[in-house]
Amino acid sequence: LWRDLRAALVRQLPVGEHEKGAQDTIGLTVLVVEDDPEAACMLVENLLDAGCDVVGPIDNAEIAKVLVGLTDIDVALVDMNLSGRQTGADLARDLKQAWGVPSIFLSGDVREVARNAEASIGYLIKPYR
C-alpha cells in the first residue's frame, strides 16, 4: 500500500523535490476521509510511520470541508462512499475547486473511479495489501 501511495504523492511534488536524497519521510499533511474504520486505521498508521501529518480519519464530506478550511492540507485520501449526503467524488471536486487540494480516490469500484477521474490525481484500489 505505502509503495503505491508514495508513488502517487511523489508525482505531485515540484520537479526535483523527490530527488533530494532518498528521504524516508515526505512531510505532507494528509486528510484521510474513509468510512471503513479498519482501512482508516491502517492508512493513518502508514502515513504517520512515513512522517506525514494526518488530519482525520473522518467519514463524511461536510466535516472534511470544515477541517480543510481550518488546516493547510497538501492532499486528501478520499473514499468514494462516505456517510452523509455527499460522495467522495463530490468532496474531491469541492476540495479542488474551493481550496486547491488534490485528492486520491480510495475505492474497490473501478467504474465509479473512472466516471469521476477528473476530480482526482489518482486512486488506490481496495482491498489494500
Coordinates of N, CA and C in Angstrom, one line a residue:
L1 N 0.8 -1.2 0.0 CA 0.0 0.0 0.0 C 0.9 1.3 0.0
W2 N 1.8 1.3 0.9 CA 2.6 2.5 1.0 C 3.4 2.8 -0.2
R3 N 3.9 1.8 -0.9 CA 4.7 2.0 -2.2 C 3.8 2.7 -3.2
D4 N 2.6 2.2 -3.4 CA 1.7 2.8 -4.4 C 1.3 4.2 -4.0
L5 N 1.0 4.4 -2.7 CA 0.6 5.7 -2.2 C 1.7 6.7 -2.4
R6 N 2.9 6.3 -2.0 CA 4.1 7.2 -2.1 C 4.4 7.6 -3.5
A7 N 4.2 6.6 -4.5 CA 4.4 6.9 -5.9 C 3.4 8.0 -6.3
A8 N 2.2 7.9 -5.9 CA 1.2 8.9 -6.3 C 1.5 10.2 -5.7
L9 N 1.9 10.3 -4.5 CA 2.2 11.5 -3.8 C 3.5 12.2 -4.4
V10 N 4.5 11.4 -4.6 CA 5.7 12.0 -5.2 C 5.5 12.6 -6.5
R11 N 4.6 12.0 -7.3 CA 4.4 12.6 -8.6 C 3.8 14.1 -8.5
Q12 N 3.3 14.4 -7.3 CA 2.7 15.8 -7.2 C 3.7 16.8 -6.6
L13 N 4.9 16.3 -6.2 CA 5.9 17.3 -5.7 C 6.5 18.1 -6.8
P14 N 7.0 19.3 -6.6 CA 7.7 20.1 -7.6 C 8.9 19.3 -8.2
V15 N 9.2 19.5 -9.4 CA 10.3 18.8 -10.1 C 11.6 18.9 -9.2
G16 N 12.2 17.8 -9.0 CA 13.4 17.7 -8.3 C 13.2 17.5 -6.8
E17 N 12.1 17.8 -6.2 CA 11.9 17.6 -4.8 C 12.0 16.2 -4.3
H18 N 11.5 15.2 -5.1 CA 11.6 13.8 -4.7 C 13.0 13.3 -5.0
E19 N 13.9 14.0 -5.6 CA 15.2 13.5 -5.9 C 16.2 14.0 -4.9
K20 N 15.9 14.8 -4.0 CA 16.8 15.3 -2.9 C 17.1 14.2 -1.9
G21 N 17.9 13.3 -2.3 CA 18.2 12.2 -1.4 C 17.0 11.3 -1.2
A22 N 17.3 10.1 -0.8 CA 16.2 9.1 -0.6 C 15.7 9.2 0.8
Q23 N 15.0 10.3 1.0 CA 14.4 10.5 2.3 C 13.3 9.5 2.7
D24 N 13.3 9.2 3.9 CA 12.2 8.2 4.4 C 10.9 8.9 4.6
T25 N 10.9 10.2 4.7 CA 9.6 10.9 5.0 C 9.3 11.9 3.9
I26 N 8.1 12.2 3.7 CA 7.7 13.2 2.7 C 7.1 14.4 3.3
G27 N 6.8 14.5 4.6 CA 6.4 15.7 5.2 C 5.2 16.4 4.7
L28 N 4.2 15.6 4.2 CA 3.0 16.2 3.8 C 1.9 16.1 4.9
T29 N 0.9 17.0 4.8 CA -0.2 17.0 5.6 C -1.3 16.3 4.8
V30 N -1.8 15.2 5.3 CA -2.8 14.4 4.5 C -4.1 14.3 5.3
L31 N -5.2 14.6 4.6 CA -6.5 14.4 5.1 C -7.0 13.0 4.7
V32 N -7.4 12.3 5.7 CA -7.9 10.9 5.5 C -9.5 10.9 5.7
V33 N -10.2 10.6 4.6 CA -11.6 10.6 4.6 C -12.1 9.2 4.2
E34 N -12.4 8.4 5.2 CA -12.6 6.9 5.0 C -13.7 6.5 6.0
D35 N -14.7 5.8 5.5 CA -15.8 5.4 6.4 C -15.6 4.0 6.9
D36 N -14.6 3.2 6.5 CA -14.3 1.9 7.0 C -13.2 2.1 8.1
P37 N -13.6 1.8 9.4 CA -12.6 2.1 10.4 C -11.3 1.3 10.3
E38 N -11.3 0.1 9.9 CA -10.1 -0.7 9.7 C -9.2 -0.1 8.6
A39 N -9.8 0.2 7.5 CA -9.0 0.8 6.4 C -8.4 2.2 6.9
A40 N -9.2 3.0 7.6 CA -8.8 4.3 8.0 C -7.6 4.1 9.0
C41 N -7.7 3.2 9.9 CA -6.7 3.0 10.9 C -5.4 2.6 10.2
M42 N -5.4 1.7 9.2 CA -4.3 1.2 8.5 C -3.6 2.4 7.7
L43 N -4.4 3.2 7.1 CA -3.9 4.4 6.3 C -3.2 5.3 7.3
V44 N -3.9 5.7 8.4 CA -3.3 6.6 9.3 C -2.0 6.1 9.8
E45 N -1.9 4.8 10.2 CA -0.7 4.3 10.8 C 0.5 4.3 9.7
N46 N 0.2 4.0 8.5 CA 1.2 4.0 7.4 C 1.6 5.4 7.1
L47 N 0.7 6.4 7.1 CA 1.1 7.8 6.9 C 1.9 8.3 8.0
L48 N 1.6 8.0 9.2 CA 2.3 8.5 10.4 C 3.7 7.9 10.4
D49 N 3.8 6.6 10.1 CA 5.1 5.9 10.0 C 6.0 6.6 8.9
A50 N 5.4 7.1 7.9 CA 6.2 7.7 6.8 C 6.5 9.1 7.1
G51 N 6.1 9.7 8.2 CA 6.4 11.0 8.5 C 5.4 12.1 8.1
C52 N 4.3 11.7 7.7 CA 3.2 12.6 7.3 C 2.5 13.1 8.5
D53 N 1.9 14.3 8.5 CA 1.0 14.8 9.4 C -0.4 14.4 8.9
V54 N -1.2 13.9 9.8 CA -2.5 13.3 9.4 C -3.6 14.1 10.0
V55 N -4.6 14.5 9.2 CA -5.9 15.0 9.7 C -6.9 14.0 9.5
G56 N -7.6 13.6 10.5 CA -8.6 12.5 10.4 C -8.1 11.3 11.1
P57 N -8.8 10.2 10.9 CA -9.7 10.0 9.8 C -11.1 10.5 10.2
I58 N -11.8 10.9 9.2 CA -13.2 11.2 9.3 C -14.0 10.5 8.2
D59 N -15.3 10.5 8.4 CA -16.1 9.6 7.5 C -17.2 10.4 6.7
N60 N -17.2 11.7 6.7 CA -18.2 12.4 5.9 C -17.6 13.7 5.3
A61 N -18.2 14.1 4.2 CA -17.7 15.2 3.4 C -17.8 16.6 4.1
E62 N -18.9 16.7 4.8 CA -19.2 18.0 5.5 C -18.1 18.3 6.5
I63 N -17.8 17.4 7.3 CA -16.7 17.6 8.3 C -15.4 17.8 7.6
A64 N -15.1 17.0 6.6 CA -13.9 17.2 5.8 C -13.7 18.6 5.3
K65 N -14.7 19.2 4.8 CA -14.6 20.6 4.3 C -14.4 21.6 5.4
V66 N -14.9 21.3 6.6 CA -14.7 22.2 7.7 C -13.2 22.1 8.1
L67 N -12.7 20.9 8.2 CA -11.2 20.7 8.5 C -10.3 21.3 7.5
V68 N -10.6 21.2 6.2 CA -9.8 21.8 5.2 C -9.8 23.3 5.3
G69 N -10.9 23.9 5.7 CA -10.9 25.3 5.9 C -10.1 25.8 7.0
L70 N -9.8 24.9 8.0 CA -9.1 25.3 9.2 C -7.6 24.8 9.2
T71 N -7.2 24.0 8.2 CA -5.9 23.3 8.2 C -5.3 23.4 6.8
D72 N -4.0 23.5 6.8 CA -3.3 23.5 5.5 C -3.1 22.1 5.1
I73 N -3.9 21.6 4.1 CA -3.8 20.2 3.7 C -3.1 20.2 2.3
D74 N -2.2 19.2 2.2 CA -1.4 19.0 1.0 C -2.2 18.1 0.0
V75 N -2.8 17.0 0.5 CA -3.5 16.1 -0.3 C -4.6 15.4 0.6
A76 N -5.7 14.9 -0.1 CA -6.7 14.2 0.6 C -6.8 12.8 0.0
L77 N -6.9 11.8 0.9 CA -7.2 10.5 0.5 C -8.7 10.3 0.8
V78 N -9.5 10.1 -0.3 CA -10.9 10.1 -0.2 C -11.6 8.8 -0.6
D79 N -12.3 8.2 0.3 CA -13.1 7.0 -0.1 C -14.2 7.5 -1.0
M80 N -14.6 6.7 -1.9 CA -15.7 7.1 -2.8 C -17.1 7.1 -2.1
N81 N -17.2 6.1 -1.2 CA -18.5 6.0 -0.4 C -18.3 6.5 1.0
L82 N -19.1 7.6 1.3 CA -19.0 8.2 2.6 C -20.3 8.2 3.3
S83 N -20.3 8.4 4.6 CA -21.5 8.7 5.3 C -21.9 10.1 5.0
G84 N -23.2 10.4 5.2 CA -23.6 11.8 4.9 C -24.2 11.9 3.5
R85 N -24.5 13.1 3.1 CA -25.1 13.3 1.8 C -24.2 13.3 0.6
Q86 N -23.0 13.7 0.8 CA -22.1 13.8 -0.4 C -21.2 12.6 -0.6
T87 N -20.9 12.3 -1.8 CA -20.0 11.2 -2.1 C -18.5 11.7 -2.1
G88 N -17.6 10.7 -2.1 CA -16.2 11.1 -2.2 C -15.9 11.9 -3.4
A89 N -16.5 11.6 -4.5 CA -16.3 12.4 -5.8 C -16.8 13.8 -5.6
D90 N -17.9 14.0 -5.0 CA -18.4 15.4 -4.7 C -17.4 16.1 -3.8
L91 N -16.9 15.5 -2.8 CA -15.9 16.1 -1.9 C -14.7 16.4 -2.6
A92 N -14.2 15.5 -3.4 CA -12.9 15.8 -4.2 C -13.1 17.0 -5.1
R93 N -14.2 17.2 -5.7 CA -14.4 18.3 -6.6 C -14.5 19.6 -5.7
D94 N -15.1 19.6 -4.6 CA -15.2 20.7 -3.7 C -13.8 21.1 -3.2
L95 N -13.0 20.1 -2.8 CA -11.7 20.4 -2.2 C -10.8 21.0 -3.3
K96 N -10.9 20.5 -4.5 CA -10.1 21.1 -5.6 C -10.5 22.5 -6.0
Q97 N -11.8 22.7 -6.1 CA -12.4 24.0 -6.5 C -12.2 25.1 -5.4
A98 N -12.5 24.8 -4.2 CA -12.5 25.8 -3.2 C -11.2 26.1 -2.6
W99 N -10.3 25.0 -2.4 CA -9.1 25.2 -1.7 C -7.9 24.7 -2.5
G100 N -8.1 24.2 -3.7 CA -6.9 23.7 -4.5 C -6.3 22.5 -3.9
V101 N -7.0 21.7 -3.1 CA -6.5 20.5 -2.5 C -6.7 19.3 -3.4
P102 N -5.7 18.6 -3.9 CA -5.8 17.4 -4.7 C -6.3 16.2 -3.9
S103 N -7.0 15.3 -4.5 CA -7.5 14.1 -3.9 C -7.0 12.9 -4.6
I104 N -6.9 11.8 -3.8 CA -6.6 10.5 -4.4 C -7.8 9.6 -3.9
F105 N -8.5 9.0 -4.9 CA -9.6 8.2 -4.5 C -9.2 6.9 -3.9
L106 N -10.0 6.4 -3.0 CA -9.9 5.0 -2.4 C -11.2 4.3 -2.7
S107 N -11.1 3.2 -3.5 CA -12.3 2.5 -3.8 C -12.0 1.1 -4.4
G108 N -13.0 0.3 -4.2 CA -13.0 -1.0 -4.9 C -13.8 -1.0 -6.2
D109 N -14.5 0.1 -6.4 CA -15.3 0.2 -7.6 C -14.6 1.0 -8.7
V110 N -13.9 0.3 -9.6 CA -13.1 0.9 -10.6 C -14.0 1.7 -11.6
R111 N -15.2 1.3 -11.8 CA -16.1 2.1 -12.7 C -16.5 3.4 -12.1
E112 N -16.7 3.4 -10.9 CA -17.1 4.7 -10.2 C -15.9 5.6 -10.2
V113 N -14.7 5.1 -10.0 CA -13.5 5.9 -10.0 C -13.3 6.5 -11.5
A114 N -13.5 5.6 -12.5 CA -13.3 6.1 -13.9 C -14.3 7.2 -14.2
R115 N -15.6 7.0 -13.7 CA -16.6 8.0 -14.0 C -16.3 9.4 -13.4
N116 N -15.5 9.4 -12.4 CA -15.1 10.7 -11.7 C -13.6 11.0 -11.7
A117 N -13.0 10.4 -12.7 CA -11.5 10.6 -12.8 C -11.0 12.0 -12.8
E118 N -11.7 12.9 -13.4 CA -11.3 14.3 -13.5 C -11.2 15.0 -12.1
A119 N -11.8 14.4 -11.1 CA -11.8 15.0 -9.8 C -10.6 14.6 -8.9
S120 N -9.8 13.7 -9.4 CA -8.7 13.2 -8.6 C -7.4 13.2 -9.3
I121 N -6.3 13.0 -8.6 CA -5.0 12.9 -9.2 C -4.6 11.5 -9.3
G122 N -5.4 10.6 -8.8 CA -5.0 9.2 -8.8 C -6.0 8.4 -7.9
Y123 N -5.7 7.1 -7.8 CA -6.6 6.2 -7.0 C -5.8 5.0 -6.5
L124 N -6.3 4.5 -5.4 CA -5.9 3.2 -4.8 C -7.1 2.3 -4.8
I125 N -6.9 1.1 -5.3 CA -8.0 0.1 -5.4 C -8.0 -0.7 -4.1
K126 N -9.2 -0.8 -3.5 CA -9.4 -1.7 -2.3 C -9.7 -3.1 -2.8
P127 N -9.3 -4.1 -2.1 CA -8.7 -4.0 -0.8 C -7.2 -3.8 -0.9
Y128 N -6.6 -3.1 0.1 CA -5.2 -2.8 0.1 C -4.4 -4.1 0.5
R129 N -3.1 -4.1 0.2 CA -2.2 -5.1 0.7 C -1.1 -4.4 1.4

